[in-house]
Amino acid sequence: MIKRVGVLTSGGDAPGMNAAIRAIVRAGIANGLKMYAIFEGFKGLVEDDIIEVDRSFVSEILMRGGTILRSARLPEFKDSAVQDIAVANLKKHGIDALVVIGGDGTYRGAGALSRKGINTIALPGTIDNDIASSDYTIGFDTCLNTITECVDKLRDTTSSHQRCSIIEVMGNHCGDLAIYSGTACGADLILSPEYLPSEKEIISKLRHIHLTRSRHALIIVSEKLLPNLEDFAKHIFEATGFETRVEILGRIQRGGSPSASDRVLAARMGVYAINALMNQKTSRCVGIRGMQVVDYDIDEALKMTKSNSSELIDVISTLK
Ligand code: F6P
Protein backbone atom coordinates (compact mmCIF):
# COMPACT_ATOMS: atom_id res chain seq x y z
CA MET A 1 0.00 0.00 0.00
CA ILE A 2 1.26 3.47 -0.80
CA LYS A 3 1.73 5.80 2.15
CA ARG A 4 3.44 8.96 0.90
CA VAL A 5 2.53 10.86 -2.24
CA GLY A 6 4.31 13.78 -3.93
CA VAL A 7 2.65 16.29 -6.24
CA LEU A 8 4.29 18.52 -8.86
CA THR A 9 3.41 20.77 -11.75
CA SER A 10 5.59 20.87 -14.84
CA GLY A 11 5.74 22.59 -18.25
CA GLY A 12 3.73 25.72 -19.08
CA ASP A 13 1.53 26.73 -16.15
CA ALA A 14 -2.23 26.59 -16.67
CA PRO A 15 -5.17 28.08 -14.74
CA GLY A 16 -6.68 25.35 -12.59
CA MET A 17 -3.35 23.75 -11.64
CA ASN A 18 -3.82 25.11 -8.11
CA ALA A 19 -7.33 23.69 -7.95
CA ALA A 20 -5.88 20.30 -8.95
CA ILE A 21 -3.08 20.55 -6.34
CA ARG A 22 -5.71 21.34 -3.70
CA ALA A 23 -7.86 18.38 -4.70
CA ILE A 24 -4.90 15.97 -4.73
CA VAL A 25 -3.54 17.10 -1.35
CA ARG A 26 -6.94 17.06 0.35
CA ALA A 27 -8.04 13.77 -1.18
CA GLY A 28 -4.70 12.23 -0.16
CA ILE A 29 -5.04 13.42 3.44
CA ALA A 30 -8.66 12.22 3.51
CA ASN A 31 -7.35 8.77 2.56
CA GLY A 32 -4.77 8.78 5.36
CA LEU A 33 -1.77 9.52 3.10
CA LYS A 34 1.14 11.81 3.86
CA MET A 35 1.36 14.45 1.13
CA TYR A 36 4.49 16.18 -0.23
CA ALA A 37 4.88 19.27 -2.40
CA ILE A 38 7.66 19.18 -4.99
CA PHE A 39 8.65 22.61 -6.30
CA GLU A 40 9.48 23.54 -9.91
CA GLY A 41 8.47 20.26 -11.47
CA PHE A 42 11.06 17.57 -12.15
CA LYS A 43 13.79 20.10 -11.32
CA GLY A 44 12.59 20.09 -7.70
CA LEU A 45 12.69 16.30 -7.67
CA VAL A 46 16.30 16.31 -8.86
CA GLU A 47 17.31 19.14 -6.52
CA ASP A 48 15.37 17.69 -3.57
CA ASP A 49 13.11 20.72 -3.22
CA ILE A 50 10.45 18.70 -1.42
CA ILE A 51 8.42 19.41 1.74
CA GLU A 52 5.63 17.61 3.57
CA VAL A 53 2.39 19.60 3.48
CA ASP A 54 -0.86 19.67 5.42
CA ARG A 55 -4.39 20.60 4.50
CA SER A 56 -3.84 24.31 5.12
CA PHE A 57 -0.99 24.43 2.58
CA VAL A 58 -3.65 24.38 -0.13
CA SER A 59 -6.08 26.83 1.50
CA GLU A 60 -7.14 29.87 -0.52
CA ILE A 61 -5.56 28.68 -3.76
CA LEU A 62 -8.61 27.35 -5.58
CA MET A 63 -9.26 30.65 -7.33
CA ARG A 64 -5.64 31.53 -8.08
CA GLY A 65 -4.04 31.23 -11.52
CA GLY A 66 -0.50 29.91 -12.05
CA THR A 67 0.82 27.21 -9.75
CA ILE A 68 1.89 27.59 -6.11
CA LEU A 69 4.33 24.73 -6.74
CA ARG A 70 5.95 26.77 -9.52
CA SER A 71 6.84 25.11 -12.79
CA ALA A 72 9.86 24.45 -14.96
CA ARG A 73 10.89 22.69 -18.13
CA LEU A 74 13.78 20.26 -17.62
CA PRO A 75 14.89 18.72 -20.95
CA GLU A 76 17.69 16.88 -19.05
CA PHE A 77 15.02 14.73 -17.37
CA LYS A 78 15.11 12.50 -20.49
CA ASP A 79 18.44 11.25 -19.18
CA SER A 80 18.13 8.03 -17.16
CA ALA A 81 20.92 9.10 -14.77
CA VAL A 82 18.99 12.30 -13.97
CA GLN A 83 15.84 10.25 -13.36
CA ASP A 84 17.85 8.06 -10.94
CA ILE A 85 18.68 11.15 -8.86
CA ALA A 86 14.95 11.95 -8.70
CA VAL A 87 14.12 8.40 -7.61
CA ALA A 88 16.82 8.51 -4.92
CA ASN A 89 15.41 11.78 -3.55
CA LEU A 90 11.89 10.35 -3.49
CA LYS A 91 13.15 7.26 -1.63
CA LYS A 92 14.98 9.50 0.85
CA HIS A 93 11.60 11.01 1.82
CA GLY A 94 9.90 7.60 1.72
CA ILE A 95 7.66 8.85 -1.12
CA ASP A 96 6.28 5.89 -3.07
CA ALA A 97 3.88 7.65 -5.43
CA LEU A 98 3.64 10.81 -7.48
CA VAL A 99 0.86 12.81 -9.07
CA VAL A 100 2.13 15.09 -11.83
CA ILE A 101 0.17 17.83 -13.58
CA GLY A 102 1.27 19.07 -17.00
CA GLY A 103 1.41 18.35 -20.71
CA ASP A 104 2.92 15.58 -22.81
CA GLY A 105 6.50 16.27 -21.65
CA THR A 106 5.30 15.82 -18.08
CA TYR A 107 3.59 12.56 -19.06
CA ARG A 108 6.88 11.28 -20.52
CA GLY A 109 8.69 12.10 -17.26
CA ALA A 110 5.99 10.32 -15.25
CA GLY A 111 6.19 7.26 -17.52
CA ALA A 112 9.96 7.10 -17.02
CA LEU A 113 9.63 7.29 -13.21
CA SER A 114 7.03 4.55 -13.16
CA ARG A 115 9.42 2.29 -15.06
CA LYS A 116 11.88 2.94 -12.23
CA GLY A 117 9.38 1.74 -9.63
CA ILE A 118 7.55 4.92 -8.56
CA ASN A 119 3.75 4.75 -8.76
CA THR A 120 2.74 7.65 -10.99
CA ILE A 121 -0.49 9.24 -12.10
CA ALA A 122 -0.54 12.15 -14.58
CA LEU A 123 -3.19 14.86 -14.94
CA PRO A 124 -3.59 16.94 -18.11
CA GLY A 125 -2.74 20.53 -17.13
CA THR A 126 -2.13 22.77 -20.13
CA ILE A 127 -3.95 25.56 -21.93
CA ASP A 128 -3.19 23.88 -25.26
CA ASN A 129 -5.78 21.06 -25.05
CA ASP A 130 -3.27 18.92 -26.91
CA ILE A 131 -3.52 15.77 -24.78
CA ALA A 132 -5.31 13.19 -26.92
CA SER A 133 -6.30 11.02 -23.95
CA SER A 134 -8.61 13.73 -22.60
CA ASP A 135 -11.35 15.68 -24.35
CA TYR A 136 -10.35 18.71 -22.28
CA THR A 137 -7.27 19.71 -20.33
CA ILE A 138 -7.22 21.75 -17.13
CA GLY A 139 -6.69 25.39 -18.17
CA PHE A 140 -8.10 25.21 -21.68
CA ASP A 141 -11.52 26.62 -20.77
CA THR A 142 -10.08 29.58 -18.84
CA CYS A 143 -7.66 30.35 -21.65
CA LEU A 144 -10.47 30.19 -24.18
CA ASN A 145 -12.44 32.70 -22.13
CA THR A 146 -9.40 34.99 -21.89
CA ILE A 147 -8.89 34.88 -25.65
CA THR A 148 -12.58 35.50 -26.26
CA GLU A 149 -12.52 38.56 -24.02
CA CYS A 150 -9.41 39.92 -25.78
CA VAL A 151 -10.81 39.31 -29.27
CA ASP A 152 -14.16 40.90 -28.40
CA LYS A 153 -12.24 44.00 -27.33
CA LEU A 154 -10.10 43.95 -30.45
CA ARG A 155 -13.22 43.74 -32.57
CA ASP A 156 -14.30 47.17 -31.28
CA THR A 157 -11.19 48.94 -32.49
CA THR A 158 -10.83 46.79 -35.62
CA SER A 159 -14.32 47.70 -36.78
CA SER A 160 -13.97 51.37 -35.80
CA HIS A 161 -10.90 51.66 -38.04
CA GLN A 162 -12.19 49.30 -40.74
CA ARG A 163 -9.08 47.19 -40.40
CA CYS A 164 -8.12 43.56 -40.58
CA SER A 165 -6.70 42.15 -37.32
CA ILE A 166 -4.60 39.01 -37.27
CA ILE A 167 -4.65 37.57 -33.76
CA GLU A 168 -2.11 34.91 -32.85
CA VAL A 169 -3.15 32.50 -30.10
CA MET A 170 -1.15 29.78 -28.37
CA GLY A 171 -1.65 26.04 -28.79
CA ASN A 172 1.78 24.58 -29.51
CA HIS A 173 0.88 22.78 -32.78
CA CYS A 174 -2.66 22.04 -31.60
CA GLY A 175 -5.33 24.24 -33.17
CA ASP A 176 -8.01 23.87 -30.50
CA LEU A 177 -7.45 27.32 -28.97
CA ALA A 178 -7.72 28.90 -32.45
CA ILE A 179 -10.66 26.78 -33.57
CA TYR A 180 -12.72 27.17 -30.39
CA SER A 181 -11.93 30.87 -29.89
CA GLY A 182 -12.53 31.56 -33.57
CA THR A 183 -15.94 29.95 -33.25
CA ALA A 184 -16.71 31.76 -30.00
CA CYS A 185 -15.75 35.14 -31.47
CA GLY A 186 -17.17 34.66 -34.94
CA ALA A 187 -13.76 35.16 -36.58
CA ASP A 188 -13.85 35.61 -40.35
CA LEU A 189 -10.96 33.25 -40.79
CA ILE A 190 -9.36 30.64 -38.58
CA LEU A 191 -5.93 29.34 -39.49
CA SER A 192 -4.80 26.30 -37.53
CA PRO A 193 -2.78 23.15 -38.20
CA GLU A 194 -6.04 21.20 -38.69
CA TYR A 195 -7.84 23.87 -40.69
CA LEU A 196 -5.75 25.94 -43.05
CA PRO A 197 -7.47 27.51 -46.05
CA SER A 198 -5.31 28.11 -49.13
CA GLU A 199 -3.75 31.53 -49.69
CA LYS A 200 -6.12 32.01 -52.63
CA GLU A 201 -9.17 31.35 -50.40
CA ILE A 202 -7.86 33.69 -47.70
CA ILE A 203 -7.29 36.58 -50.11
CA SER A 204 -10.54 36.07 -51.95
CA LYS A 205 -12.52 36.01 -48.69
CA LEU A 206 -10.80 39.18 -47.42
CA ARG A 207 -11.33 40.99 -50.75
CA HIS A 208 -15.00 40.13 -50.53
CA ILE A 209 -15.25 41.45 -46.96
CA HIS A 210 -13.28 44.58 -47.83
CA LEU A 211 -15.51 45.46 -50.75
CA THR A 212 -18.93 44.28 -49.75
CA ARG A 213 -19.44 43.45 -46.12
CA SER A 214 -18.70 44.95 -42.74
CA ARG A 215 -15.31 46.26 -43.96
CA HIS A 216 -13.44 44.82 -41.04
CA ALA A 217 -12.06 41.35 -40.54
CA LEU A 218 -10.76 39.18 -37.72
CA ILE A 219 -8.34 36.36 -38.41
CA ILE A 220 -7.35 33.99 -35.62
CA VAL A 221 -4.16 32.08 -36.24
CA SER A 222 -2.42 29.35 -34.25
CA GLU A 223 1.10 30.09 -33.09
CA LYS A 224 3.99 28.34 -34.92
CA LEU A 225 1.87 27.98 -38.08
CA LEU A 226 3.01 30.80 -40.38
CA PRO A 227 6.67 31.82 -40.64
CA ASN A 228 6.14 35.59 -40.28
CA LEU A 229 2.86 37.26 -39.38
CA GLU A 230 4.09 40.78 -40.26
CA ASP A 231 4.91 39.56 -43.79
CA PHE A 232 1.49 37.91 -43.95
CA ALA A 233 -0.16 41.20 -42.91
CA LYS A 234 1.80 43.09 -45.59
CA HIS A 235 0.73 40.56 -48.18
CA ILE A 236 -2.94 40.96 -47.16
CA PHE A 237 -2.66 44.75 -47.47
CA GLU A 238 -1.07 44.53 -50.91
CA ALA A 239 -3.57 41.98 -52.20
CA THR A 240 -6.77 43.42 -50.69
CA GLY A 241 -6.19 47.05 -49.66
CA PHE A 242 -7.12 46.09 -46.06
CA GLU A 243 -5.07 47.97 -43.47
CA THR A 244 -3.88 45.00 -41.41
CA ARG A 245 -2.48 44.76 -37.87
CA VAL A 246 -0.94 41.82 -36.01
CA GLU A 247 -1.78 41.15 -32.35
CA ILE A 248 0.13 38.44 -30.50
CA LEU A 249 -1.77 37.63 -27.30
CA GLY A 250 1.22 35.79 -25.80
CA ARG A 251 1.46 34.57 -22.23
CA ILE A 252 -1.44 36.68 -20.99
CA GLN A 253 -3.42 33.67 -22.26
CA ARG A 254 -1.92 31.50 -19.52
CA GLY A 255 -2.87 33.74 -16.60
CA GLY A 256 -5.92 34.54 -14.56
CA SER A 257 -8.31 32.96 -12.14
CA PRO A 258 -9.51 29.56 -13.40
CA SER A 259 -13.05 29.32 -14.76
CA ALA A 260 -15.64 27.38 -12.77
CA SER A 261 -15.43 24.65 -15.39
CA ASP A 262 -11.64 24.28 -14.98
CA ARG A 263 -11.99 24.23 -11.18
CA VAL A 264 -14.56 21.45 -11.36
CA LEU A 265 -12.47 19.47 -13.86
CA ALA A 266 -9.39 19.86 -11.65
CA ALA A 267 -11.30 18.75 -8.53
CA ARG A 268 -12.70 15.67 -10.27
CA MET A 269 -9.38 14.66 -11.77
CA GLY A 270 -7.45 15.28 -8.54
CA VAL A 271 -9.75 13.08 -6.47
CA TYR A 272 -9.74 10.45 -9.23
CA ALA A 273 -5.91 10.41 -9.21
CA ILE A 274 -5.76 9.63 -5.48
CA ASN A 275 -8.45 6.93 -5.84
CA ALA A 276 -6.41 5.41 -8.67
CA LEU A 277 -3.32 5.27 -6.46
CA MET A 278 -5.35 3.77 -3.60
CA ASN A 279 -6.43 1.08 -6.09
CA GLN A 280 -2.76 0.25 -6.79
CA LYS A 281 -2.78 1.86 -10.23
CA THR A 282 0.45 3.19 -11.68
CA SER A 283 1.69 4.69 -14.95
CA ARG A 284 -1.83 5.95 -15.64
CA CYS A 285 -3.04 9.30 -16.88
CA VAL A 286 -6.42 10.77 -16.09
CA GLY A 287 -8.71 12.16 -18.77
CA ILE A 288 -12.30 13.15 -19.40
CA ARG A 289 -14.36 11.42 -22.07
CA GLY A 290 -17.81 12.88 -22.48
CA MET A 291 -18.96 13.37 -18.89
CA GLN A 292 -16.84 10.55 -17.51
CA VAL A 293 -13.44 10.75 -15.80
CA VAL A 294 -11.29 7.88 -17.11
CA ASP A 295 -7.68 6.69 -17.03
CA TYR A 296 -5.27 5.23 -19.58
CA ASP A 297 -1.81 3.76 -19.61
CA ILE A 298 0.59 6.71 -20.04
CA ASP A 299 2.54 5.17 -22.93
CA GLU A 300 -0.68 4.24 -24.75
CA ALA A 301 -2.03 7.75 -24.19
CA LEU A 302 1.10 9.32 -25.67
CA LYS A 303 0.49 7.35 -28.89
CA MET A 304 -3.12 8.58 -29.25
CA THR A 305 -4.04 11.23 -31.79
CA LYS A 306 -6.62 13.93 -31.24
CA SER A 307 -9.81 13.82 -33.22
CA ASN A 308 -12.42 15.84 -31.36
CA SER A 309 -12.21 19.15 -33.26
CA SER A 310 -13.51 17.75 -36.58
CA GLU A 311 -17.17 18.44 -35.75
CA LEU A 312 -16.28 22.03 -34.90
CA ILE A 313 -14.42 22.40 -38.19
CA ASP A 314 -17.70 21.43 -39.93
CA VAL A 315 -19.51 24.08 -37.89
CA ILE A 316 -16.97 26.71 -38.94
CA SER A 317 -17.23 25.72 -42.61
CA THR A 318 -21.02 25.96 -42.46
CA LEU A 319 -21.02 29.39 -40.81
CA LYS A 320 -18.29 31.00 -42.93
O1 F6P B 1 2.28 24.57 -23.44
C1 F6P B 1 1.78 25.78 -23.07
C2 F6P B 1 2.40 26.89 -23.86
O2 F6P B 1 1.85 28.09 -23.38
C3 F6P B 1 2.26 26.79 -25.37
O3 F6P B 1 1.01 27.23 -25.81
C4 F6P B 1 3.40 27.65 -25.83
O4 F6P B 1 3.82 27.27 -27.13
C5 F6P B 1 4.46 27.37 -24.80
O5 F6P B 1 3.79 26.92 -23.64
C6 F6P B 1 5.32 28.57 -24.44
O6 F6P B 1 6.20 28.18 -23.44
P1 F6P B 1 7.20 29.16 -22.70
O7 F6P B 1 6.41 30.10 -21.85
O8 F6P B 1 8.07 28.25 -21.88
O9 F6P B 1 7.96 29.88 -23.78
Coordinates of C-alpha atoms in Angstrom, one line a residue, residues 13 35 72 99 113 130 164 168 171 176-177 181 244 266 318:
D13 CA 1.5 26.7 -16.1
M35 CA 1.4 14.5 1.1
A72 CA 9.9 24.5 -15.0
V99 CA 0.9 12.8 -9.1
L113 CA 9.6 7.3 -13.2
D130 CA -3.3 18.9 -26.9
C164 CA -8.1 43.6 -40.6
E168 CA -2.1 34.9 -32.9
G171 CA -1.6 26.0 -28.8
D176 CA -8.0 23.9 -30.5
L177 CA -7.4 27.3 -29.0
S181 CA -11.9 30.9 -29.9
T244 CA -3.9 45.0 -41.4
A266 CA -9.4 19.9 -11.6
T318 CA -21.0 26.0 -42.5

